[in-house]
Amino acid sequence: MLGGEASGISTYEADTIDTFDIGHALGVVAEGINQSKLRASKGNKRDSKATRGSLIIPVNCLPKTTRYEFTPQNNLNFYPANHRHFDLDIKDSEELAITILNGIRNQTIKSTFIANDKKYNVNYRLMWAITYSHCLKMFGALNHSKPPTSWANGKDLTASEQIETLQYVAKG
């Protein structure tokens, strides 16, 4: 998992360790929106067996050798998460792995598995609904045919496609 240390890891700021925190939900959506099978235009629902794992790691738990940099430009396809996007620069992947395992054991780092099936207690669609609610508060009414002027296009997804996908998955 940490073998690609030269490329760094993308992360999103969350102010709490609550899995329902808006920072966590924005990160889940920013990562998930890149899945083409979620697009409303494809007419496909997310596979109920497609499970994602997520870690909520407080910055003060990161090893001293881990550096992070605010990089909104690297959140390529979900504009509302831009102001929370950071890239981690990992100097010692073994140290980070030990930190993560110790943090999970002492419960300073929370692991979350997100899926549509009933096997998991956190629903993927709920993260999208939390994000959708936040976006309504930030931008007002969302119409994918006429996105808010303050919502920017992504690298691969227009503002319209981002909003349409957000609405499609949040509504389930």
mmCIF file with all atom_site columns, C-alpha atoms in Angstrom, residues 5-164:
data_model
loop_
_atom_site.group_PDB
_atom_site.id
_atom_site.type_symbol
_atom_site.label_atom_id
_atom_site.label_alt_id
_atom_site.label_comp_id
_atom_site.label_asym_id
_atom_site.label_entity_id
_atom_site.label_seq_id
_atom_site.pdbx_PDB_ins_code
_atom_site.Cartn_x
_atom_site.Cartn_y
_atom_site.Cartn_z
_atom_site.occupancy
_atom_site.B_iso_or_equiv
_atom_site.pdbx_formal_charge
_atom_site.auth_seq_id
_atom_site.auth_comp_id
_atom_site.auth_asym_id
_atom_site.auth_atom_id
_atom_site.pdbx_PDB_model_num
ATOM 1   C CA . GLU A 1 5   ? 6.127   6.669  -1.455  1.00 0.00 ? 5   GLU A CA 1
ATOM 2   C CA . ALA A 1 6   ? 7.864   8.704  -4.151  1.00 0.00 ? 6   ALA A CA 1
ATOM 3   C CA . SER A 1 7   ? 4.498   9.718  -5.578  1.00 0.00 ? 7   SER A CA 1
ATOM 4   C CA . GLY A 1 8   ? 3.065   10.714 -2.215  1.00 0.00 ? 8   GLY A CA 1
ATOM 5   C CA . ILE A 1 9   ? -0.460  10.181 -0.943  1.00 0.00 ? 9   ILE A CA 1
ATOM 6   C CA . SER A 1 10  ? -3.424  12.475 -1.362  1.00 0.00 ? 10  SER A CA 1
ATOM 7   C CA . THR A 1 11  ? -5.380  13.298 1.744   1.00 0.00 ? 11  THR A CA 1
ATOM 8   C CA . TYR A 1 12  ? -8.195  15.568 2.835   1.00 0.00 ? 12  TYR A CA 1
ATOM 9   C CA . GLU A 1 13  ? -8.346  17.612 5.995   1.00 0.00 ? 13  GLU A CA 1
ATOM 10  C CA . ALA A 1 14  ? -11.001 16.613 8.488   1.00 0.00 ? 14  ALA A CA 1
ATOM 11  C CA . ASP A 1 15  ? -11.337 18.503 11.760  1.00 0.00 ? 15  ASP A CA 1
ATOM 12  C CA . THR A 1 16  ? -12.580 15.523 13.745  1.00 0.00 ? 16  THR A CA 1
ATOM 13  C CA . ILE A 1 17  ? -12.102 11.783 13.853  1.00 0.00 ? 17  ILE A CA 1
ATOM 14  C CA . ASP A 1 18  ? -15.810 11.319 13.249  1.00 0.00 ? 18  ASP A CA 1
ATOM 15  C CA . THR A 1 19  ? -16.417 9.311  10.076  1.00 0.00 ? 19  THR A CA 1
ATOM 16  C CA . PHE A 1 20  ? -19.402 11.560 9.330   1.00 0.00 ? 20  PHE A CA 1
ATOM 17  C CA . ASP A 1 21  ? -17.321 14.746 9.382   1.00 0.00 ? 21  ASP A CA 1
ATOM 18  C CA . ILE A 1 22  ? -17.714 16.846 6.237   1.00 0.00 ? 22  ILE A CA 1
ATOM 19  C CA . GLY A 1 23  ? -13.945 16.744 5.605   1.00 0.00 ? 23  GLY A CA 1
ATOM 20  C CA . HIS A 1 24  ? -14.048 12.959 5.543   1.00 0.00 ? 24  HIS A CA 1
ATOM 21  C CA . ALA A 1 25  ? -17.155 12.924 3.333   1.00 0.00 ? 25  ALA A CA 1
ATOM 22  C CA . LEU A 1 26  ? -15.585 15.387 0.866   1.00 0.00 ? 26  LEU A CA 1
ATOM 23  C CA . GLY A 1 27  ? -12.494 13.172 0.672   1.00 0.00 ? 27  GLY A CA 1
ATOM 24  C CA . VAL A 1 28  ? -14.585 10.054 0.048   1.00 0.00 ? 28  VAL A CA 1
ATOM 25  C CA . VAL A 1 29  ? -16.488 11.798 -2.749  1.00 0.00 ? 29  VAL A CA 1
ATOM 26  C CA . ALA A 1 30  ? -13.316 13.303 -4.262  1.00 0.00 ? 30  ALA A CA 1
ATOM 27  C CA . GLU A 1 31  ? -11.781 9.836  -4.428  1.00 0.00 ? 31  GLU A CA 1
ATOM 28  C CA . GLY A 1 32  ? -14.939 8.069  -5.573  1.00 0.00 ? 32  GLY A CA 1
ATOM 29  C CA . ILE A 1 33  ? -16.095 10.521 -8.224  1.00 0.00 ? 33  ILE A CA 1
ATOM 30  C CA . ASN A 1 34  ? -13.313 9.283  -10.487 1.00 0.00 ? 34  ASN A CA 1
ATOM 31  C CA . GLN A 1 35  ? -15.090 5.912  -10.845 1.00 0.00 ? 35  GLN A CA 1
ATOM 32  C CA . SER A 1 36  ? -16.754 5.976  -14.247 1.00 0.00 ? 36  SER A CA 1
ATOM 33  C CA . LYS A 1 37  ? -19.380 3.425  -13.183 1.00 0.00 ? 37  LYS A CA 1
ATOM 34  C CA . LEU A 1 38  ? -20.886 6.076  -10.906 1.00 0.00 ? 38  LEU A CA 1
ATOM 35  C CA . ARG A 1 39  ? -21.830 8.422  -13.739 1.00 0.00 ? 39  ARG A CA 1
ATOM 36  C CA . ALA A 1 40  ? -25.543 9.026  -14.136 1.00 0.00 ? 40  ALA A CA 1
ATOM 37  C CA . SER A 1 41  ? -25.105 8.991  -17.906 1.00 0.00 ? 41  SER A CA 1
ATOM 38  C CA . LYS A 1 42  ? -23.901 5.378  -17.708 1.00 0.00 ? 42  LYS A CA 1
ATOM 39  C CA . GLY A 1 43  ? -27.083 4.416  -15.899 1.00 0.00 ? 43  GLY A CA 1
ATOM 40  C CA . ASN A 1 44  ? -25.177 2.058  -13.613 1.00 0.00 ? 44  ASN A CA 1
ATOM 41  C CA . LYS A 1 45  ? -25.463 1.903  -9.870  1.00 0.00 ? 45  LYS A CA 1
ATOM 42  C CA . ARG A 1 46  ? -22.376 1.358  -7.788  1.00 0.00 ? 46  ARG A CA 1
ATOM 43  C CA . ASP A 1 47  ? -21.594 -2.319 -7.341  1.00 0.00 ? 47  ASP A CA 1
ATOM 44  C CA . SER A 1 48  ? -22.724 -3.325 -3.866  1.00 0.00 ? 48  SER A CA 1
ATOM 45  C CA . LYS A 1 49  ? -19.571 -5.385 -3.455  1.00 0.00 ? 49  LYS A CA 1
ATOM 46  C CA . ALA A 1 50  ? -17.236 -2.495 -4.336  1.00 0.00 ? 50  ALA A CA 1
ATOM 47  C CA . THR A 1 51  ? -15.923 -1.663 -0.883  1.00 0.00 ? 51  THR A CA 1
ATOM 48  C CA . ARG A 1 52  ? -13.544 1.169  -0.110  1.00 0.00 ? 52  ARG A CA 1
ATOM 49  C CA . GLY A 1 53  ? -11.331 1.501  2.912   1.00 0.00 ? 53  GLY A CA 1
ATOM 50  C CA . SER A 1 54  ? -10.493 4.842  4.426   1.00 0.00 ? 54  SER A CA 1
ATOM 51  C CA . LEU A 1 55  ? -8.301  6.045  7.289   1.00 0.00 ? 55  LEU A CA 1
ATOM 52  C CA . ILE A 1 56  ? -8.832  9.192  9.301   1.00 0.00 ? 56  ILE A CA 1
ATOM 53  C CA . ILE A 1 57  ? -5.379  10.214 10.491  1.00 0.00 ? 57  ILE A CA 1
ATOM 54  C CA . PRO A 1 58  ? -5.016  13.327 12.655  1.00 0.00 ? 58  PRO A CA 1
ATOM 55  C CA . VAL A 1 59  ? -2.057  15.399 11.468  1.00 0.00 ? 59  VAL A CA 1
ATOM 56  C CA . ASN A 1 60  ? -0.455  15.269 14.919  1.00 0.00 ? 60  ASN A CA 1
ATOM 57  C CA . CYS A 1 61  ? -0.246  11.452 14.556  1.00 0.00 ? 61  CYS A CA 1
ATOM 58  C CA . LEU A 1 62  ? 1.907   11.604 11.424  1.00 0.00 ? 62  LEU A CA 1
ATOM 59  C CA . PRO A 1 63  ? 5.591   10.707 11.844  1.00 0.00 ? 63  PRO A CA 1
ATOM 60  C CA . LYS A 1 64  ? 7.984   13.667 11.958  1.00 0.00 ? 64  LYS A CA 1
ATOM 61  C CA . THR A 1 65  ? 9.473   12.570 8.605   1.00 0.00 ? 65  THR A CA 1
ATOM 62  C CA . THR A 1 66  ? 6.101   12.953 6.855   1.00 0.00 ? 66  THR A CA 1
ATOM 63  C CA . ARG A 1 67  ? 5.560   16.340 5.263   1.00 0.00 ? 67  ARG A CA 1
ATOM 64  C CA . TYR A 1 68  ? 2.279   17.630 3.934   1.00 0.00 ? 68  TYR A CA 1
ATOM 65  C CA . GLU A 1 69  ? 1.570   20.450 1.553   1.00 0.00 ? 69  GLU A CA 1
ATOM 66  C CA . PHE A 1 70  ? -1.695  22.184 0.711   1.00 0.00 ? 70  PHE A CA 1
ATOM 67  C CA . THR A 1 71  ? -2.308  21.302 -2.949  1.00 0.00 ? 71  THR A CA 1
ATOM 68  C CA . PRO A 1 72  ? -5.814  22.228 -4.098  1.00 0.00 ? 72  PRO A CA 1
ATOM 69  C CA . GLN A 1 73  ? -4.663  21.971 -7.716  1.00 0.00 ? 73  GLN A CA 1
ATOM 70  C CA . ASN A 1 74  ? -4.069  18.227 -7.274  1.00 0.00 ? 74  ASN A CA 1
ATOM 71  C CA . ASN A 1 75  ? -7.695  17.473 -6.402  1.00 0.00 ? 75  ASN A CA 1
ATOM 72  C CA . LEU A 1 76  ? -8.500  16.961 -10.011 1.00 0.00 ? 76  LEU A CA 1
ATOM 73  C CA . ASN A 1 77  ? -12.197 16.160 -10.221 1.00 0.00 ? 77  ASN A CA 1
ATOM 74  C CA . PHE A 1 78  ? -14.235 17.398 -7.266  1.00 0.00 ? 78  PHE A CA 1
ATOM 75  C CA . TYR A 1 79  ? -14.051 21.136 -6.813  1.00 0.00 ? 79  TYR A CA 1
ATOM 76  C CA . PRO A 1 80  ? -15.718 21.458 -3.347  1.00 0.00 ? 80  PRO A CA 1
ATOM 77  C CA . ALA A 1 81  ? -12.893 19.410 -1.801  1.00 0.00 ? 81  ALA A CA 1
ATOM 78  C CA . ASN A 1 82  ? -10.121 21.619 -3.231  1.00 0.00 ? 82  ASN A CA 1
ATOM 79  C CA . HIS A 1 83  ? -9.726  23.764 -0.112  1.00 0.00 ? 83  HIS A CA 1
ATOM 80  C CA . ARG A 1 84  ? -9.118  20.619 1.982   1.00 0.00 ? 84  ARG A CA 1
ATOM 81  C CA . HIS A 1 85  ? -6.687  18.762 -0.286  1.00 0.00 ? 85  HIS A CA 1
ATOM 82  C CA . PHE A 1 86  ? -3.128  17.994 0.823   1.00 0.00 ? 86  PHE A CA 1
ATOM 83  C CA . ASP A 1 87  ? -0.374  15.800 -0.552  1.00 0.00 ? 87  ASP A CA 1
ATOM 84  C CA . LEU A 1 88  ? 1.786   13.825 1.846   1.00 0.00 ? 88  LEU A CA 1
ATOM 85  C CA . ASP A 1 89  ? 5.465   13.362 1.151   1.00 0.00 ? 89  ASP A CA 1
ATOM 86  C CA . ILE A 1 90  ? 6.530   10.111 2.798   1.00 0.00 ? 90  ILE A CA 1
ATOM 87  C CA . LYS A 1 91  ? 10.214  9.745  3.557   1.00 0.00 ? 91  LYS A CA 1
ATOM 88  C CA . ASP A 1 92  ? 9.965   6.466  5.466   1.00 0.00 ? 92  ASP A CA 1
ATOM 89  C CA . SER A 1 93  ? 7.065   4.185  4.526   1.00 0.00 ? 93  SER A CA 1
ATOM 90  C CA . GLU A 1 94  ? 7.922   1.658  7.256   1.00 0.00 ? 94  GLU A CA 1
ATOM 91  C CA . GLU A 1 95  ? 7.714   4.390  9.911   1.00 0.00 ? 95  GLU A CA 1
ATOM 92  C CA . LEU A 1 96  ? 4.346   5.530  8.542   1.00 0.00 ? 96  LEU A CA 1
ATOM 93  C CA . ALA A 1 97  ? 3.021   1.953  8.432   1.00 0.00 ? 97  ALA A CA 1
ATOM 94  C CA . ILE A 1 98  ? 4.010   1.405  12.078  1.00 0.00 ? 98  ILE A CA 1
ATOM 95  C CA . THR A 1 99  ? 2.407   4.719  13.021  1.00 0.00 ? 99  THR A CA 1
ATOM 96  C CA . ILE A 1 100 ? -0.828  3.740  11.273  1.00 0.00 ? 100 ILE A CA 1
ATOM 97  C CA . LEU A 1 101 ? -0.972  0.323  12.921  1.00 0.00 ? 101 LEU A CA 1
ATOM 98  C CA . ASN A 1 102 ? -0.213  1.773  16.360  1.00 0.00 ? 102 ASN A CA 1
ATOM 99  C CA . GLY A 1 103 ? -2.802  4.526  15.810  1.00 0.00 ? 103 GLY A CA 1
ATOM 100 C CA . ILE A 1 104 ? -5.474  2.004  14.883  1.00 0.00 ? 104 ILE A CA 1
ATOM 101 C CA . ARG A 1 105 ? -4.614  -0.070 17.940  1.00 0.00 ? 105 ARG A CA 1
ATOM 102 C CA . ASN A 1 106 ? -4.792  2.898  20.354  1.00 0.00 ? 106 ASN A CA 1
ATOM 103 C CA . GLN A 1 107 ? -7.790  4.375  18.464  1.00 0.00 ? 107 GLN A CA 1
ATOM 104 C CA . THR A 1 108 ? -6.221  7.721  17.552  1.00 0.00 ? 108 THR A CA 1
ATOM 105 C CA . ILE A 1 109 ? -6.542  6.669  13.896  1.00 0.00 ? 109 ILE A CA 1
ATOM 106 C CA . LYS A 1 110 ? -9.936  5.463  12.772  1.00 0.00 ? 110 LYS A CA 1
ATOM 107 C CA . SER A 1 111 ? -10.449 3.003  9.950   1.00 0.00 ? 111 SER A CA 1
ATOM 108 C CA . THR A 1 112 ? -13.673 3.055  7.997   1.00 0.00 ? 112 THR A CA 1
ATOM 109 C CA . PHE A 1 113 ? -14.981 0.622  5.427   1.00 0.00 ? 113 PHE A CA 1
ATOM 110 C CA . ILE A 1 114 ? -17.548 2.107  3.132   1.00 0.00 ? 114 ILE A CA 1
ATOM 111 C CA . ALA A 1 115 ? -19.882 -0.082 1.108   1.00 0.00 ? 115 ALA A CA 1
ATOM 112 C CA . ASN A 1 116 ? -23.450 -0.350 -0.086  1.00 0.00 ? 116 ASN A CA 1
ATOM 113 C CA . ASP A 1 117 ? -24.093 -3.742 1.418   1.00 0.00 ? 117 ASP A CA 1
ATOM 114 C CA . LYS A 1 118 ? -25.517 -4.291 4.907   1.00 0.00 ? 118 LYS A CA 1
ATOM 115 C CA . LYS A 1 119 ? -22.317 -5.944 6.078   1.00 0.00 ? 119 LYS A CA 1
ATOM 116 C CA . TYR A 1 120 ? -20.769 -2.550 6.847   1.00 0.00 ? 120 TYR A CA 1
ATOM 117 C CA . ASN A 1 121 ? -22.236 0.038  9.177   1.00 0.00 ? 121 ASN A CA 1
ATOM 118 C CA . VAL A 1 122 ? -21.194 3.077  7.151   1.00 0.00 ? 122 VAL A CA 1
ATOM 119 C CA . ASN A 1 123 ? -22.927 3.504  3.831   1.00 0.00 ? 123 ASN A CA 1
ATOM 120 C CA . TYR A 1 124 ? -21.010 4.917  0.885   1.00 0.00 ? 124 TYR A CA 1
ATOM 121 C CA . ARG A 1 125 ? -24.071 6.786  -0.336  1.00 0.00 ? 125 ARG A CA 1
ATOM 122 C CA . LEU A 1 126 ? -24.409 8.462  3.073   1.00 0.00 ? 126 LEU A CA 1
ATOM 123 C CA . MET A 1 127 ? -20.987 10.097 2.570   1.00 0.00 ? 127 MET A CA 1
ATOM 124 C CA . TRP A 1 128 ? -22.273 11.469 -0.741  1.00 0.00 ? 128 TRP A CA 1
ATOM 125 C CA . ALA A 1 129 ? -25.472 12.700 0.918   1.00 0.00 ? 129 ALA A CA 1
ATOM 126 C CA . ILE A 1 130 ? -23.452 14.519 3.607   1.00 0.00 ? 130 ILE A CA 1
ATOM 127 C CA . THR A 1 131 ? -21.363 16.091 0.854   1.00 0.00 ? 131 THR A CA 1
ATOM 128 C CA . TYR A 1 132 ? -24.447 16.990 -1.185  1.00 0.00 ? 132 TYR A CA 1
ATOM 129 C CA . SER A 1 133 ? -25.981 18.696 1.840   1.00 0.00 ? 133 SER A CA 1
ATOM 130 C CA . HIS A 1 134 ? -22.743 20.621 2.421   1.00 0.00 ? 134 HIS A CA 1
ATOM 131 C CA . CYS A 1 135 ? -22.642 21.691 -1.242  1.00 0.00 ? 135 CYS A CA 1
ATOM 132 C CA . LEU A 1 136 ? -26.235 22.924 -1.045  1.00 0.00 ? 136 LEU A CA 1
ATOM 133 C CA . LYS A 1 137 ? -25.232 25.039 1.936   1.00 0.00 ? 137 LYS A CA 1
ATOM 134 C CA . MET A 1 138 ? -22.105 26.354 0.160   1.00 0.00 ? 138 MET A CA 1
ATOM 135 C CA . PHE A 1 139 ? -23.471 26.918 -3.349  1.00 0.00 ? 139 PHE A CA 1
ATOM 136 C CA . GLY A 1 140 ? -27.252 27.062 -3.004  1.00 0.00 ? 140 GLY A CA 1
ATOM 137 C CA . ALA A 1 141 ? -29.517 25.087 -5.325  1.00 0.00 ? 141 ALA A CA 1
ATOM 138 C CA . LEU A 1 142 ? -27.550 22.736 -7.555  1.00 0.00 ? 142 LEU A CA 1
ATOM 139 C CA . ASN A 1 143 ? -28.574 22.330 -11.165 1.00 0.00 ? 143 ASN A CA 1
ATOM 140 C CA . HIS A 1 144 ? -26.163 20.322 -13.278 1.00 0.00 ? 144 HIS A CA 1
ATOM 141 C CA . SER A 1 145 ? -27.514 22.030 -16.400 1.00 0.00 ? 145 SER A CA 1
ATOM 142 C CA . LYS A 1 146 ? -26.444 25.382 -14.975 1.00 0.00 ? 146 LYS A CA 1
ATOM 143 C CA . PRO A 1 147 ? -23.705 24.891 -12.334 1.00 0.00 ? 147 PRO A CA 1
ATOM 144 C CA . PRO A 1 148 ? -22.948 27.691 -9.886  1.00 0.00 ? 148 PRO A CA 1
ATOM 145 C CA . THR A 1 149 ? -20.426 30.115 -11.387 1.00 0.00 ? 149 THR A CA 1
ATOM 146 C CA . SER A 1 150 ? -18.129 29.543 -8.400  1.00 0.00 ? 150 SER A CA 1
ATOM 147 C CA . TRP A 1 151 ? -17.903 25.760 -9.092  1.00 0.00 ? 151 TRP A CA 1
ATOM 148 C CA . ALA A 1 152 ? -14.855 24.975 -11.237 1.00 0.00 ? 152 ALA A CA 1
ATOM 149 C CA . ASN A 1 153 ? -14.343 22.258 -13.821 1.00 0.00 ? 153 ASN A CA 1
ATOM 150 C CA . GLY A 1 154 ? -12.002 19.422 -12.939 1.00 0.00 ? 154 GLY A CA 1
ATOM 151 C CA . LYS A 1 155 ? -9.309  17.829 -15.058 1.00 0.00 ? 155 LYS A CA 1
ATOM 152 C CA . ASP A 1 156 ? -11.594 15.128 -16.461 1.00 0.00 ? 156 ASP A CA 1
ATOM 153 C CA . LEU A 1 157 ? -15.034 16.208 -15.250 1.00 0.00 ? 157 LEU A CA 1
ATOM 154 C CA . THR A 1 158 ? -16.867 19.418 -15.959 1.00 0.00 ? 158 THR A CA 1
ATOM 155 C CA . ALA A 1 159 ? -18.694 21.180 -13.148 1.00 0.00 ? 159 ALA A CA 1
ATOM 156 C CA . SER A 1 160 ? -21.927 19.825 -14.674 1.00 0.00 ? 160 SER A CA 1
ATOM 157 C CA . GLU A 1 161 ? -20.659 16.230 -14.578 1.00 0.00 ? 161 GLU A CA 1
ATOM 158 C CA . GLN A 1 162 ? -19.447 16.634 -10.983 1.00 0.00 ? 162 GLN A CA 1
ATOM 159 C CA . ILE A 1 163 ? -22.833 17.921 -9.834  1.00 0.00 ? 163 ILE A CA 1
ATOM 160 C CA . GLU A 1 164 ? -24.802 15.357 -11.837 1.00 0.00 ? 164 GLU A CA 1
#
